[in-house]
Every structure is written in C-alpha cells, then in structure tokens.
Amino acid sequence: MAETADGDGRADMTGTAEAARPRPPSARWFTRRGPLAAAICAALLAAGLGTAKATSTGPFAAEPRYCWGAWGHDTNPSLFGGSENQDRTWTVTEDELTAGQPHGSCTVVVEAGYDDEVSRNRENVNTVRKTVTRTLTVAVGPAPADPDDLVEWIAGTVGSDSAALPDGLPGLAHDTGGLLALPEECAADGRPVYAALTIGPLEGHAGTIRSGGLERVGRMLLEVGRQMMTELGCAPAEPWVITSPWSQLPEEEEPASDTADVCRIPGLRFVFGSAASHSGHRVGPVTQEFQSCSVRTGREPAGPALELMMLGQPWLTAAFAETADAPSSRDWRGSGWVEESSAVVLTECGGRPVVLFMRGEPRAAVVGRDTIGSFAIFSQAVTHRVGCDPVAPTAEVES
C-alpha cells in the first residue's frame, strides 16, 4: 500500500529510503492539505485498504515521518539538489515490522518539480517545468542466500567507496547506500540481520547531484536502523549514536594511466589507451579489516567496471557463512567461487575470517587484463599486507 504526501514548501527536503517477505504494509497518506487528506483517508478506510495515520514530532508538528518514523523531509536535503526543487510528492510503501520476524522494507519515491530556463538565443529565454525523481529503499533481513543476489547486495550496499561508521558501530556507508548489522538479539533463525540502504540516481536531471556525502547517508542508515531495532523489540539499552568524526574515508578518483599501478596495487596495471581520458580508479580505505579498489572505464555505462574488496569485519564476514560449504574453484585457498563476473573467497587470516570479493563486467577486459587475473593480483597484495598466507594460486597471479 502506498503513502503519498504533497508539499509546496521551499525548504530542502529529502525522501526516505529491498524485498521483504509478504506482510501487510501499513497504508499511510500524508498531505499538507487537511480536507484532502481526510477525504483520501476516508476513501481508503471505506475500501478496506488499511488504517491511515501520520507520525509527527512535537505536539503540533505537521511534517510526516517515514520508514517507521526514522526520516522526515529535512533528513538529507542534498538528495534532491537543494532548495530549487519545489512541489514535492512523496510516495511511500512501508511494511509493518513485528518482533521476532525481522523481514520488511520501506521504499520512498520522491518527485520534485523545478523551473528550468531554456535559452534559444539571448533574447528568447523560455522557462520549462521539469520533474526529477529519486527512489530510496531500506530493507531489514538476513543476507541473500543466492550467490548472484549476494554479490549484488554487497556491491549495492557496501561498495568499493565505503567507509566504516565511527565509534565501532557495525556498519559501512557510501554516497548511495550502506549496510548496518543489527544486534544479535535481532537474529533470524541464528542468521545475522542487516539494515540495507540503497539510494537510486536522480532521474530526469542532466547533471550529477550527489546524496550529500557518505557521512549524511551513514546517519540516515543509523537512524532507520535504530527504528528497526525498536519495532523488532531488539534495541540495545544504550541507543547507537555517532559521536566521533569519520576517519579512513575513500580517496578521490585518480585519472587512468597506462604506466602506473591501479589503486597502488603492485603489478595491477591496465592498458586504457584511447579510453584513458574517460577512465579512472579509486582507492578506498586501507585498514586491517577493509580495503577496496574500483576501476571505471569509458563514459558509459555509469559505475565501476571492476570492484575489488577485502572484507574482514566479523559482522560482515558472517553474511558469507553459507559460502563455507562451497569449496572454491581454480585452486584458491578458501571456500566460495571464482568466475569472470564475480568472485567470493572466504578464507582465514591470522585466525579470523576474511572475505575477498570481486565484481567485474566484460568491459573491464577491454583495458588489457581479465577480471580473474586482476582479482588474483589484488588478493595477493592484500593478504601480504595484512600478514596472511597467499590465497590466490601463483598461476592466476602471473597470468
């Protein structure tokens, strides 16, 4: 059941943000026009489509709250490009969360209209009304069991441009999403449960408008995670909060080069050639529990052609527990799989589990190195840095 809000305010506003087991969603329609709201709600009730309610802050507050009360219109204004956008409409689909059943999702679609001046010449300037749309989705539940779904889940919520949440909180965030592990008390049949946030692109806008930075996205993730814990009845006695500054942030993208090591990984080189001017690579945080590298080739499609990550956080490696039942192919040390489009190797490093992760696309091969060879070189460098035995077979590294 969808919930919608119409607003004509000029303040910066944000929407709020996968798939849940079927549960009856709560039907909530939000509007700033009282009589219209009453009429809509009455129609919903008459149709038997659920109960209508609005969650607000303060005794006379009119602003609605979304996704179990976690977010409001002003949560993250940068998501929609600033105050130029007006006439926003929020469409929200929210599942009910029940204690002991940690499965559900909330999706927010925000449409924002703005006036754009189109000039044919200096004397002829027309104003055109345009609409931009952005979708945010947050889901609670265990990690996907299907290997392909698991790869996309990690790439979308963790990503190679992530940074760890401060204060030892079990989560990672980046510009367009994040992943937060909920307390053990929230577990589903012994499996860890996560809050997974994804933020879609701004559709209908010619330029690039960012989401306000990973710090803001991280706070959004934590806010909705806290509400999930409350709804599920597994909130800790002391609420999780961010009080320390962010550290170990990803670096800015570096331009492509045929003569330099990609992401400063010894031996990891590509032949970008004519695509060099539209290509680049980005180094993520480098710690004992996380390291990442992304490579972008050419103008289209958007996003990295190759993502490489080392994941060592216990709360995150637990998501890959089921891969322990699948011995890795191609003589890699560990369990999982190694293929051209993706690779997951769960191994041991100094007595603790570590996951080596790769997601690649065919266009990565046009720059002179296959994805498996790149993954092997990255894995060798990472395991050497953190003091582990080699994981990748020598033949793959030297290929």
mmCIF file of C-alpha atoms in Angstrom:
data_model
loop_
_atom_site.group_PDB
_atom_site.id
_atom_site.type_symbol
_atom_site.label_atom_id
_atom_site.label_comp_id
_atom_site.label_asym_id
_atom_site.label_seq_id
_atom_site.Cartn_x
_atom_site.Cartn_y
_atom_site.Cartn_z
ATOM 1 C CA MET A 1 0.000 0.000 0.000
ATOM 2 C CA ALA A 2 1.448 3.358 -0.924
ATOM 3 C CA GLU A 3 1.500 6.514 1.113
ATOM 4 C CA THR A 4 1.738 9.896 -0.535
ATOM 5 C CA ALA A 5 2.496 13.399 0.620
ATOM 6 C CA ASP A 6 2.150 16.616 -1.331
ATOM 7 C CA GLY A 7 4.141 19.672 -0.303
ATOM 8 C CA ASP A 8 4.810 23.086 -1.697
ATOM 9 C CA GLY A 9 7.304 24.306 0.884
ATOM 10 C CA ARG A 10 10.588 25.790 -0.136
ATOM 11 C CA ALA A 11 12.752 24.171 2.497
ATOM 12 C CA ASP A 12 15.218 21.469 1.488
ATOM 13 C CA MET A 13 13.572 18.133 1.789
ATOM 14 C CA THR A 14 14.558 14.517 1.443
ATOM 15 C CA GLY A 15 12.799 11.350 0.829
ATOM 16 C CA THR A 16 13.475 8.263 2.664
ATOM 17 C CA ALA A 17 14.532 5.202 1.591
ATOM 18 C CA GLU A 18 14.724 -4.460 -0.529
ATOM 19 C CA ALA A 19 12.451 -7.109 -0.889
ATOM 20 C CA ALA A 20 10.503 -8.285 2.120
ATOM 21 C CA ARG A 21 8.550 -11.397 2.877
ATOM 22 C CA PRO A 22 4.861 -10.746 2.234
ATOM 23 C CA ARG A 23 3.416 -8.815 5.142
ATOM 24 C CA PRO A 24 0.515 -6.384 5.091
ATOM 25 C CA PRO A 25 2.006 -2.926 4.559
ATOM 26 C CA SER A 26 0.740 -0.036 6.623
ATOM 27 C CA ALA A 27 -1.249 2.382 4.497
ATOM 28 C CA ARG A 28 -0.366 5.960 5.285
ATOM 29 C CA TRP A 29 -1.162 9.010 3.191
ATOM 30 C CA PHE A 30 0.449 12.312 4.061
ATOM 31 C CA THR A 31 -0.571 15.761 2.866
ATOM 32 C CA ARG A 32 -0.424 19.346 3.976
ATOM 33 C CA ARG A 33 -3.967 19.968 2.768
ATOM 34 C CA GLY A 34 -6.162 18.791 5.638
ATOM 35 C CA PRO A 35 -9.548 18.379 3.874
ATOM 36 C CA LEU A 36 -7.984 16.457 1.015
ATOM 37 C CA ALA A 37 -6.193 14.204 3.471
ATOM 38 C CA ALA A 38 -9.449 13.493 5.280
ATOM 39 C CA ALA A 39 -11.194 12.609 2.030
ATOM 40 C CA ILE A 40 -8.404 10.301 0.906
ATOM 41 C CA CYS A 41 -8.189 8.590 4.275
ATOM 42 C CA ALA A 42 -11.947 8.084 4.355
ATOM 43 C CA ALA A 43 -11.833 6.538 0.901
ATOM 44 C CA LEU A 44 -9.056 4.200 1.967
ATOM 45 C CA LEU A 45 -10.916 3.095 5.047
ATOM 46 C CA ALA A 46 -14.111 2.591 3.092
ATOM 47 C CA ALA A 47 -12.233 0.451 0.611
ATOM 48 C CA GLY A 48 -10.799 -1.658 3.417
ATOM 49 C CA LEU A 49 -7.215 -0.874 2.432
ATOM 50 C CA GLY A 50 -5.843 -0.306 5.932
ATOM 51 C CA THR A 51 -5.532 2.365 8.566
ATOM 52 C CA ALA A 52 -4.330 5.870 7.889
ATOM 53 C CA LYS A 53 -2.053 7.685 10.299
ATOM 54 C CA ALA A 54 0.785 10.196 10.297
ATOM 55 C CA THR A 55 3.767 10.128 12.603
ATOM 56 C CA SER A 56 4.969 13.586 13.622
ATOM 57 C CA THR A 57 7.398 15.158 16.057
ATOM 58 C CA GLY A 58 6.268 17.700 18.629
ATOM 59 C CA PRO A 59 2.722 18.328 19.900
ATOM 60 C CA PHE A 60 1.546 20.266 16.826
ATOM 61 C CA ALA A 61 4.047 19.105 14.187
ATOM 62 C CA ALA A 62 2.588 18.557 10.722
ATOM 63 C CA GLU A 63 5.619 17.070 8.994
ATOM 64 C CA PRO A 64 5.203 13.336 8.381
ATOM 65 C CA ARG A 65 7.841 10.781 9.288
ATOM 66 C CA TYR A 66 8.693 7.885 7.011
ATOM 67 C CA CYS A 67 10.081 4.371 7.348
ATOM 68 C CA TRP A 68 8.900 3.523 10.837
ATOM 69 C CA GLY A 69 9.324 7.129 11.902
ATOM 70 C CA ALA A 70 13.043 7.325 11.119
ATOM 71 C CA TRP A 71 13.128 10.063 8.489
ATOM 72 C CA GLY A 72 11.453 13.355 7.721
ATOM 73 C CA HIS A 73 11.505 15.753 4.782
ATOM 74 C CA ASP A 74 14.585 17.527 6.117
ATOM 75 C CA THR A 75 16.657 14.407 6.807
ATOM 76 C CA ASN A 76 19.061 14.887 3.885
ATOM 77 C CA PRO A 77 18.252 17.860 1.605
ATOM 78 C CA SER A 78 21.178 17.169 -0.749
ATOM 79 C CA LEU A 79 19.440 14.072 -2.056
ATOM 80 C CA PHE A 80 17.259 16.248 -4.252
ATOM 81 C CA GLY A 81 19.592 19.008 -5.285
ATOM 82 C CA GLY A 82 18.845 21.780 -2.821
ATOM 83 C CA SER A 83 16.106 24.356 -2.427
ATOM 84 C CA GLU A 84 15.443 24.903 -6.144
ATOM 85 C CA ASN A 85 13.123 21.895 -6.128
ATOM 86 C CA GLN A 86 9.510 22.530 -5.165
ATOM 87 C CA ASP A 87 6.122 20.814 -5.369
ATOM 88 C CA ARG A 88 7.478 17.598 -3.979
ATOM 89 C CA THR A 89 5.392 14.448 -3.827
ATOM 90 C CA TRP A 90 6.381 11.504 -1.647
ATOM 91 C CA THR A 91 5.101 8.010 -2.367
ATOM 92 C CA VAL A 92 5.968 5.596 0.415
ATOM 93 C CA THR A 93 5.495 1.848 0.683
ATOM 94 C CA GLU A 94 6.259 0.586 4.160
ATOM 95 C CA ASP A 95 5.958 -2.930 5.583
ATOM 96 C CA GLU A 96 4.934 -3.495 9.152
ATOM 97 C CA LEU A 97 7.736 -4.866 11.320
ATOM 98 C CA THR A 98 6.906 -7.391 14.030
ATOM 99 C CA ALA A 99 9.026 -8.514 16.967
ATOM 100 C CA GLY A 100 10.743 -11.811 16.233
ATOM 101 C CA GLN A 101 10.200 -11.538 12.470
ATOM 102 C CA PRO A 102 12.982 -9.337 11.058
ATOM 103 C CA HIS A 103 11.821 -9.068 7.460
ATOM 104 C CA GLY A 104 10.471 -5.985 5.749
ATOM 105 C CA SER A 105 11.240 -2.962 3.641
ATOM 106 C CA CYS A 106 10.384 0.671 3.099
ATOM 107 C CA THR A 107 10.582 2.384 -0.283
ATOM 108 C CA VAL A 108 10.257 6.112 -0.842
ATOM 109 C CA VAL A 109 9.845 7.663 -4.285
ATOM 110 C CA VAL A 110 10.161 11.444 -4.315
ATOM 111 C CA GLU A 111 9.185 13.580 -7.303
ATOM 112 C CA ALA A 112 10.293 17.208 -7.257
ATOM 113 C CA GLY A 113 9.367 19.827 -9.839
ATOM 114 C CA TYR A 114 11.511 22.827 -10.676
ATOM 115 C CA ASP A 115 11.678 25.614 -13.265
ATOM 116 C CA ASP A 116 14.495 25.397 -15.795
ATOM 117 C CA GLU A 117 15.358 28.220 -18.167
ATOM 118 C CA VAL A 118 15.942 27.149 -21.766
ATOM 119 C CA SER A 119 17.623 29.715 -23.981
ATOM 120 C CA ARG A 120 17.433 29.605 -27.774
ATOM 121 C CA ASN A 121 19.289 32.891 -28.042
ATOM 122 C CA ARG A 122 19.984 35.926 -25.873
ATOM 123 C CA GLU A 123 16.560 37.460 -26.481
ATOM 124 C CA ASN A 124 14.473 34.309 -26.300
ATOM 125 C CA VAL A 125 14.502 32.564 -22.915
ATOM 126 C CA ASN A 126 11.760 30.122 -22.012
ATOM 127 C CA THR A 127 11.007 28.628 -18.626
ATOM 128 C CA VAL A 128 10.273 24.913 -18.731
ATOM 129 C CA ARG A 129 8.808 22.938 -15.858
ATOM 130 C CA LYS A 130 10.781 19.763 -15.205
ATOM 131 C CA THR A 131 10.437 16.873 -12.790
ATOM 132 C CA VAL A 132 13.164 14.832 -11.155
ATOM 133 C CA THR A 133 12.637 11.553 -9.326
ATOM 134 C CA ARG A 134 14.665 9.668 -6.777
ATOM 135 C CA THR A 135 13.996 6.315 -5.087
ATOM 136 C CA LEU A 136 15.316 5.199 -1.719
ATOM 137 C CA THR A 137 14.873 1.680 -0.369
ATOM 138 C CA VAL A 138 15.801 0.278 3.012
ATOM 139 C CA ALA A 139 15.284 -3.378 3.901
ATOM 140 C CA VAL A 140 15.788 -5.471 7.015
ATOM 141 C CA GLY A 141 16.634 -9.172 6.917
ATOM 142 C CA PRO A 142 19.464 -11.704 6.559
ATOM 143 C CA ALA A 143 21.920 -11.604 3.672
ATOM 144 C CA PRO A 144 20.660 -13.218 0.441
ATOM 145 C CA ALA A 145 21.453 -16.926 0.171
ATOM 146 C CA ASP A 146 21.632 -16.981 -3.643
ATOM 147 C CA PRO A 147 25.230 -16.267 -4.782
ATOM 148 C CA ASP A 148 24.267 -13.824 -7.536
ATOM 149 C CA ASP A 149 21.927 -11.952 -5.229
ATOM 150 C CA LEU A 150 24.605 -11.845 -2.545
ATOM 151 C CA VAL A 151 27.106 -10.248 -4.936
ATOM 152 C CA GLU A 152 24.641 -7.543 -5.984
ATOM 153 C CA TRP A 153 23.602 -6.978 -2.373
ATOM 154 C CA ILE A 154 27.189 -6.410 -1.265
ATOM 155 C CA ALA A 155 28.053 -4.252 -4.284
ATOM 156 C CA GLY A 156 24.975 -2.089 -3.771
ATOM 157 C CA THR A 157 25.096 -1.622 -0.019
ATOM 158 C CA VAL A 158 28.809 -1.840 0.753
ATOM 159 C CA GLY A 159 30.534 -0.837 -2.465
ATOM 160 C CA SER A 160 34.192 -0.137 -3.046
ATOM 161 C CA ASP A 161 33.820 3.506 -1.970
ATOM 162 C CA SER A 162 32.545 2.765 1.536
ATOM 163 C CA ALA A 163 33.825 3.875 4.908
ATOM 164 C CA ALA A 164 33.210 2.330 8.309
ATOM 165 C CA LEU A 165 30.781 4.028 10.674
ATOM 166 C CA PRO A 166 32.560 5.770 13.560
ATOM 167 C CA ASP A 167 32.557 4.663 17.206
ATOM 168 C CA GLY A 168 32.936 0.981 16.356
ATOM 169 C CA LEU A 169 29.385 0.712 15.055
ATOM 170 C CA PRO A 170 28.888 -2.381 12.841
ATOM 171 C CA GLY A 171 28.227 -0.669 9.546
ATOM 172 C CA LEU A 172 29.589 0.815 6.347
ATOM 173 C CA ALA A 173 28.236 3.673 4.253
ATOM 174 C CA HIS A 174 28.928 5.326 0.918
ATOM 175 C CA ASP A 175 27.318 8.002 -1.254
ATOM 176 C CA THR A 176 24.464 5.816 -2.473
ATOM 177 C CA GLY A 177 23.854 3.275 0.263
ATOM 178 C CA GLY A 178 25.058 1.441 3.300
ATOM 179 C CA LEU A 179 24.825 -1.673 5.435
ATOM 180 C CA LEU A 180 24.284 -1.914 9.195
ATOM 181 C CA ALA A 181 24.352 -5.140 11.215
ATOM 182 C CA LEU A 182 21.619 -5.209 13.855
ATOM 183 C CA PRO A 183 22.305 -6.647 17.339
ATOM 184 C CA GLU A 184 22.461 -10.410 17.850
ATOM 185 C CA GLU A 185 19.090 -10.221 19.602
ATOM 186 C CA CYS A 186 17.557 -9.357 16.207
ATOM 187 C CA ALA A 187 18.879 -12.538 14.506
ATOM 188 C CA ALA A 188 16.564 -14.615 12.311
ATOM 189 C CA ASP A 189 16.954 -18.374 12.882
ATOM 190 C CA GLY A 190 20.514 -17.790 14.014
ATOM 191 C CA ARG A 191 21.409 -15.728 10.943
ATOM 192 C CA PRO A 192 22.584 -12.127 11.369
ATOM 193 C CA VAL A 193 20.140 -9.437 10.316
ATOM 194 C CA TYR A 194 21.054 -6.259 8.460
ATOM 195 C CA ALA A 195 19.600 -2.910 7.545
ATOM 196 C CA ALA A 196 20.436 -2.427 3.851
ATOM 197 C CA LEU A 197 20.021 1.031 2.309
ATOM 198 C CA THR A 198 20.169 1.832 -1.409
ATOM 199 C CA ILE A 199 19.711 5.281 -2.969
ATOM 200 C CA GLY A 200 18.888 5.427 -6.656
ATOM 201 C CA PRO A 201 20.102 8.031 -9.151
ATOM 202 C CA LEU A 202 18.352 11.352 -9.652
ATOM 203 C CA GLU A 203 16.279 10.637 -12.767
ATOM 204 C CA GLY A 204 15.345 13.484 -15.065
ATOM 205 C CA HIS A 205 18.335 15.674 -14.245
ATOM 206 C CA ALA A 206 21.056 16.253 -16.833
ATOM 207 C CA GLY A 207 23.793 16.849 -14.284
ATOM 208 C CA THR A 208 25.022 14.909 -11.294
ATOM 209 C CA ILE A 209 23.563 15.649 -7.884
ATOM 210 C CA ARG A 210 25.146 13.732 -5.058
ATOM 211 C CA SER A 211 23.423 12.350 -1.998
ATOM 212 C CA GLY A 212 25.068 14.722 0.457
ATOM 213 C CA GLY A 213 28.094 12.542 1.144
ATOM 214 C CA LEU A 214 28.604 9.274 2.930
ATOM 215 C CA GLU A 215 28.512 10.967 6.336
ATOM 216 C CA ARG A 216 24.891 12.036 5.844
ATOM 217 C CA VAL A 217 23.959 8.705 4.299
ATOM 218 C CA GLY A 218 25.595 6.933 7.244
ATOM 219 C CA ARG A 219 23.494 8.922 9.691
ATOM 220 C CA MET A 220 20.343 8.110 7.692
ATOM 221 C CA LEU A 221 21.285 4.426 7.883
ATOM 222 C CA LEU A 222 21.801 4.601 11.632
ATOM 223 C CA GLU A 223 18.530 6.470 12.175
ATOM 224 C CA VAL A 224 16.473 3.861 10.349
ATOM 225 C CA GLY A 225 18.461 1.037 11.956
ATOM 226 C CA ARG A 226 17.550 2.311 15.412
ATOM 227 C CA GLN A 227 13.872 2.438 14.466
ATOM 228 C CA MET A 228 14.063 -1.104 13.097
ATOM 229 C CA MET A 229 15.504 -2.339 16.401
ATOM 230 C CA THR A 230 12.697 -0.663 18.301
ATOM 231 C CA GLU A 231 9.983 -2.111 16.047
ATOM 232 C CA LEU A 232 11.536 -5.588 16.234
ATOM 233 C CA GLY A 233 11.932 -5.438 20.007
ATOM 234 C CA CYS A 234 15.701 -5.937 19.987
ATOM 235 C CA ALA A 235 17.012 -2.446 20.665
ATOM 236 C CA PRO A 236 20.035 -2.215 22.991
ATOM 237 C CA ALA A 237 19.741 -0.463 26.329
ATOM 238 C CA GLU A 238 22.024 2.301 25.088
ATOM 239 C CA PRO A 239 20.989 3.660 21.651
ATOM 240 C CA TRP A 240 23.621 3.551 18.955
ATOM 241 C CA VAL A 241 24.864 7.047 18.140
ATOM 242 C CA ILE A 242 27.698 8.645 16.201
ATOM 243 C CA THR A 243 29.764 10.986 18.357
ATOM 244 C CA SER A 244 33.226 10.725 16.777
ATOM 245 C CA PRO A 245 34.428 12.178 13.478
ATOM 246 C CA TRP A 246 34.612 9.991 10.410
ATOM 247 C CA SER A 247 38.055 8.661 9.544
ATOM 248 C CA GLN A 248 39.611 6.438 6.897
ATOM 249 C CA LEU A 249 37.487 7.883 4.094
ATOM 250 C CA PRO A 250 37.837 6.796 0.449
ATOM 251 C CA GLU A 251 40.096 8.903 -1.724
ATOM 252 C CA GLU A 252 39.013 10.910 -4.737
ATOM 253 C CA GLU A 253 39.148 9.181 -8.110
ATOM 254 C CA GLU A 254 42.535 9.274 -9.826
ATOM 255 C CA PRO A 255 42.907 9.578 -13.615
ATOM 256 C CA ALA A 256 43.719 6.459 -15.584
ATOM 257 C CA SER A 257 47.301 5.772 -16.613
ATOM 258 C CA ASP A 258 48.917 3.012 -18.645
ATOM 259 C CA THR A 259 52.159 3.303 -16.686
ATOM 260 C CA ALA A 260 51.004 3.428 -13.058
ATOM 261 C CA ASP A 261 49.736 0.673 -10.775
ATOM 262 C CA VAL A 262 45.962 0.841 -10.372
ATOM 263 C CA CYS A 263 44.932 1.665 -6.793
ATOM 264 C CA ARG A 264 48.626 1.446 -5.905
ATOM 265 C CA ILE A 265 48.406 -2.372 -6.029
ATOM 266 C CA PRO A 266 51.824 -3.653 -7.197
ATOM 267 C CA GLY A 267 51.524 -5.209 -10.645
ATOM 268 C CA LEU A 268 47.881 -4.272 -11.205
ATOM 269 C CA ARG A 269 48.020 -2.366 -14.486
ATOM 270 C CA PHE A 270 45.663 -1.791 -17.382
ATOM 271 C CA VAL A 271 46.063 -0.579 -20.948
ATOM 272 C CA PHE A 272 43.420 2.145 -21.072
ATOM 273 C CA GLY A 273 44.585 3.544 -24.413
ATOM 274 C CA SER A 274 42.070 5.909 -26.006
ATOM 275 C CA ALA A 275 39.647 5.344 -23.103
ATOM 276 C CA ALA A 276 42.093 6.837 -20.604
ATOM 277 C CA SER A 277 40.594 10.329 -20.710
ATOM 278 C CA HIS A 278 37.225 8.938 -19.587
ATOM 279 C CA SER A 279 38.537 6.329 -17.144
ATOM 280 C CA GLY A 280 39.872 6.294 -13.625
ATOM 281 C CA HIS A 281 40.407 4.321 -10.450
ATOM 282 C CA ARG A 282 39.616 4.964 -6.812
ATOM 283 C CA VAL A 283 41.302 3.778 -3.637
ATOM 284 C CA GLY A 284 39.060 3.113 -0.672
ATOM 285 C CA PRO A 285 40.040 2.988 3.000
ATOM 286 C CA VAL A 286 43.000 0.711 3.752
ATOM 287 C CA THR A 287 42.743 -0.945 7.182
ATOM 288 C CA GLN A 288 43.215 -4.396 8.710
ATOM 289 C CA GLU A 289 39.514 -5.063 8.147
ATOM 290 C CA PHE A 290 38.793 -3.322 4.865
ATOM 291 C CA GLN A 291 40.465 -2.469 1.568
ATOM 292 C CA SER A 292 38.887 -1.614 -1.753
ATOM 293 C CA CYS A 293 39.665 -0.601 -5.309
ATOM 294 C CA SER A 294 37.322 0.368 -8.139
ATOM 295 C CA VAL A 295 38.130 0.851 -11.814
ATOM 296 C CA ARG A 296 35.966 2.852 -14.203
ATOM 297 C CA THR A 297 36.435 2.534 -17.967
ATOM 298 C CA GLY A 298 34.902 4.870 -20.531
ATOM 299 C CA ARG A 299 31.863 7.118 -20.348
ATOM 300 C CA GLU A 300 29.083 4.530 -20.343
ATOM 301 C CA PRO A 301 27.575 2.763 -18.592
ATOM 302 C CA ALA A 302 27.932 4.545 -15.313
ATOM 303 C CA GLY A 303 29.592 2.879 -12.370
ATOM 304 C CA PRO A 304 32.767 0.857 -11.976
ATOM 305 C CA ALA A 305 33.676 -1.872 -14.439
ATOM 306 C CA LEU A 306 35.646 -3.648 -11.721
ATOM 307 C CA GLU A 307 35.255 -3.656 -7.943
ATOM 308 C CA LEU A 308 37.736 -5.357 -5.628
ATOM 309 C CA MET A 309 37.344 -5.592 -1.851
ATOM 310 C CA MET A 310 38.788 -7.253 1.231
ATOM 311 C CA LEU A 311 36.179 -7.556 3.986
ATOM 312 C CA GLY A 312 37.367 -8.505 7.460
ATOM 313 C CA GLN A 313 34.744 -7.123 9.841
ATOM 314 C CA PRO A 314 33.254 -10.082 11.775
ATOM 315 C CA TRP A 315 29.731 -8.689 11.446
ATOM 316 C CA LEU A 316 30.153 -8.570 7.660
ATOM 317 C CA THR A 317 32.017 -11.828 7.040
ATOM 318 C CA ALA A 318 29.140 -13.570 8.839
ATOM 319 C CA ALA A 319 26.974 -12.749 5.813
ATOM 320 C CA PHE A 320 29.122 -15.140 3.766
ATOM 321 C CA ALA A 321 28.869 -18.097 6.158
ATOM 322 C CA GLU A 322 26.977 -20.241 3.646
ATOM 323 C CA THR A 323 29.837 -19.977 1.153
ATOM 324 C CA ALA A 324 31.890 -22.105 3.569
ATOM 325 C CA ASP A 325 30.017 -25.117 2.163
ATOM 326 C CA ALA A 326 31.286 -24.422 -1.368
ATOM 327 C CA PRO A 327 34.998 -25.166 -1.915
ATOM 328 C CA SER A 328 36.473 -22.511 -4.151
ATOM 329 C CA SER A 329 37.428 -23.410 -7.684
ATOM 330 C CA ARG A 330 40.712 -22.875 -9.505
ATOM 331 C CA ASP A 331 42.880 -23.918 -6.513
ATOM 332 C CA TRP A 332 42.225 -20.842 -4.392
ATOM 333 C CA ARG A 333 42.760 -21.241 -0.644
ATOM 334 C CA GLY A 334 39.340 -20.991 0.919
ATOM 335 C CA SER A 335 35.701 -21.562 0.036
ATOM 336 C CA GLY A 336 33.401 -19.799 -2.394
ATOM 337 C CA TRP A 337 33.706 -19.282 -6.123
ATOM 338 C CA VAL A 338 35.908 -17.526 -8.691
ATOM 339 C CA GLU A 339 34.329 -16.599 -12.015
ATOM 340 C CA GLU A 340 34.868 -13.885 -14.598
ATOM 341 C CA SER A 341 31.858 -11.849 -13.496
ATOM 342 C CA SER A 342 32.212 -12.292 -9.750
ATOM 343 C CA ALA A 343 34.318 -13.924 -7.080
ATOM 344 C CA VAL A 344 33.861 -14.550 -3.372
ATOM 345 C CA VAL A 345 36.573 -16.341 -1.416
ATOM 346 C CA LEU A 346 36.068 -16.876 2.311
ATOM 347 C CA THR A 347 39.403 -17.693 3.886
ATOM 348 C CA GLU A 348 41.256 -17.463 7.191
ATOM 349 C CA CYS A 349 43.810 -14.840 8.032
ATOM 350 C CA GLY A 350 45.566 -14.906 11.393
ATOM 351 C CA GLY A 351 42.793 -16.936 12.955
ATOM 352 C CA ARG A 352 39.969 -14.704 11.739
ATOM 353 C CA PRO A 353 37.692 -14.986 8.687
ATOM 354 C CA VAL A 354 38.335 -12.719 5.716
ATOM 355 C CA VAL A 355 36.341 -12.358 2.507
ATOM 356 C CA LEU A 356 37.956 -11.439 -0.808
ATOM 357 C CA PHE A 357 35.351 -10.027 -3.178
ATOM 358 C CA MET A 358 35.240 -9.108 -6.865
ATOM 359 C CA ARG A 359 32.530 -7.952 -9.220
ATOM 360 C CA GLY A 360 33.536 -7.389 -12.832
ATOM 361 C CA GLU A 361 31.944 -6.567 -16.149
ATOM 362 C CA PRO A 362 33.036 -7.589 -19.661
ATOM 363 C CA ARG A 363 34.066 -4.008 -20.438
ATOM 364 C CA ALA A 364 36.815 -4.347 -17.813
ATOM 365 C CA ALA A 365 38.609 -6.722 -20.194
ATOM 366 C CA VAL A 366 38.971 -4.084 -22.896
ATOM 367 C CA VAL A 367 41.739 -2.451 -20.891
ATOM 368 C CA GLY A 368 44.094 -5.360 -21.235
ATOM 369 C CA ARG A 369 43.540 -7.593 -18.195
ATOM 370 C CA ASP A 370 40.949 -10.236 -17.393
ATOM 371 C CA THR A 371 38.934 -9.856 -14.213
ATOM 372 C CA ILE A 372 40.202 -13.059 -12.578
ATOM 373 C CA GLY A 373 43.817 -12.034 -13.100
ATOM 374 C CA SER A 374 43.081 -8.645 -11.559
ATOM 375 C CA PHE A 375 41.367 -10.316 -8.596
ATOM 376 C CA ALA A 376 44.368 -12.613 -8.075
ATOM 377 C CA ILE A 377 46.844 -9.712 -8.039
ATOM 378 C CA PHE A 378 44.653 -7.742 -5.641
ATOM 379 C CA SER A 379 44.232 -10.770 -3.351
ATOM 380 C CA GLN A 380 47.961 -11.457 -3.275
ATOM 381 C CA ALA A 381 48.742 -7.850 -2.376
ATOM 382 C CA VAL A 382 46.070 -7.630 0.328
ATOM 383 C CA THR A 383 46.937 -10.895 2.051
ATOM 384 C CA HIS A 384 50.616 -9.963 2.039
ATOM 385 C CA ARG A 385 49.813 -6.571 3.587
ATOM 386 C CA VAL A 386 47.757 -7.976 6.463
ATOM 387 C CA GLY A 387 50.145 -10.868 7.105
ATOM 388 C CA CYS A 388 48.236 -13.847 5.687
ATOM 389 C CA ASP A 389 49.312 -16.865 3.702
ATOM 390 C CA PRO A 390 48.731 -16.480 -0.045
ATOM 391 C CA VAL A 391 45.183 -17.167 -1.182
ATOM 392 C CA ALA A 392 45.436 -16.850 -4.956
ATOM 393 C CA PRO A 393 47.248 -19.579 -6.924
ATOM 394 C CA THR A 394 50.533 -18.447 -8.448
ATOM 395 C CA ALA A 395 49.351 -19.310 -11.973
ATOM 396 C CA GLU A 396 46.498 -16.788 -11.690
ATOM 397 C CA VAL A 397 48.742 -14.011 -10.379
ATOM 398 C CA GLU A 398 51.235 -14.473 -13.194
ATOM 399 C CA SER A 399 48.652 -14.811 -15.971
#
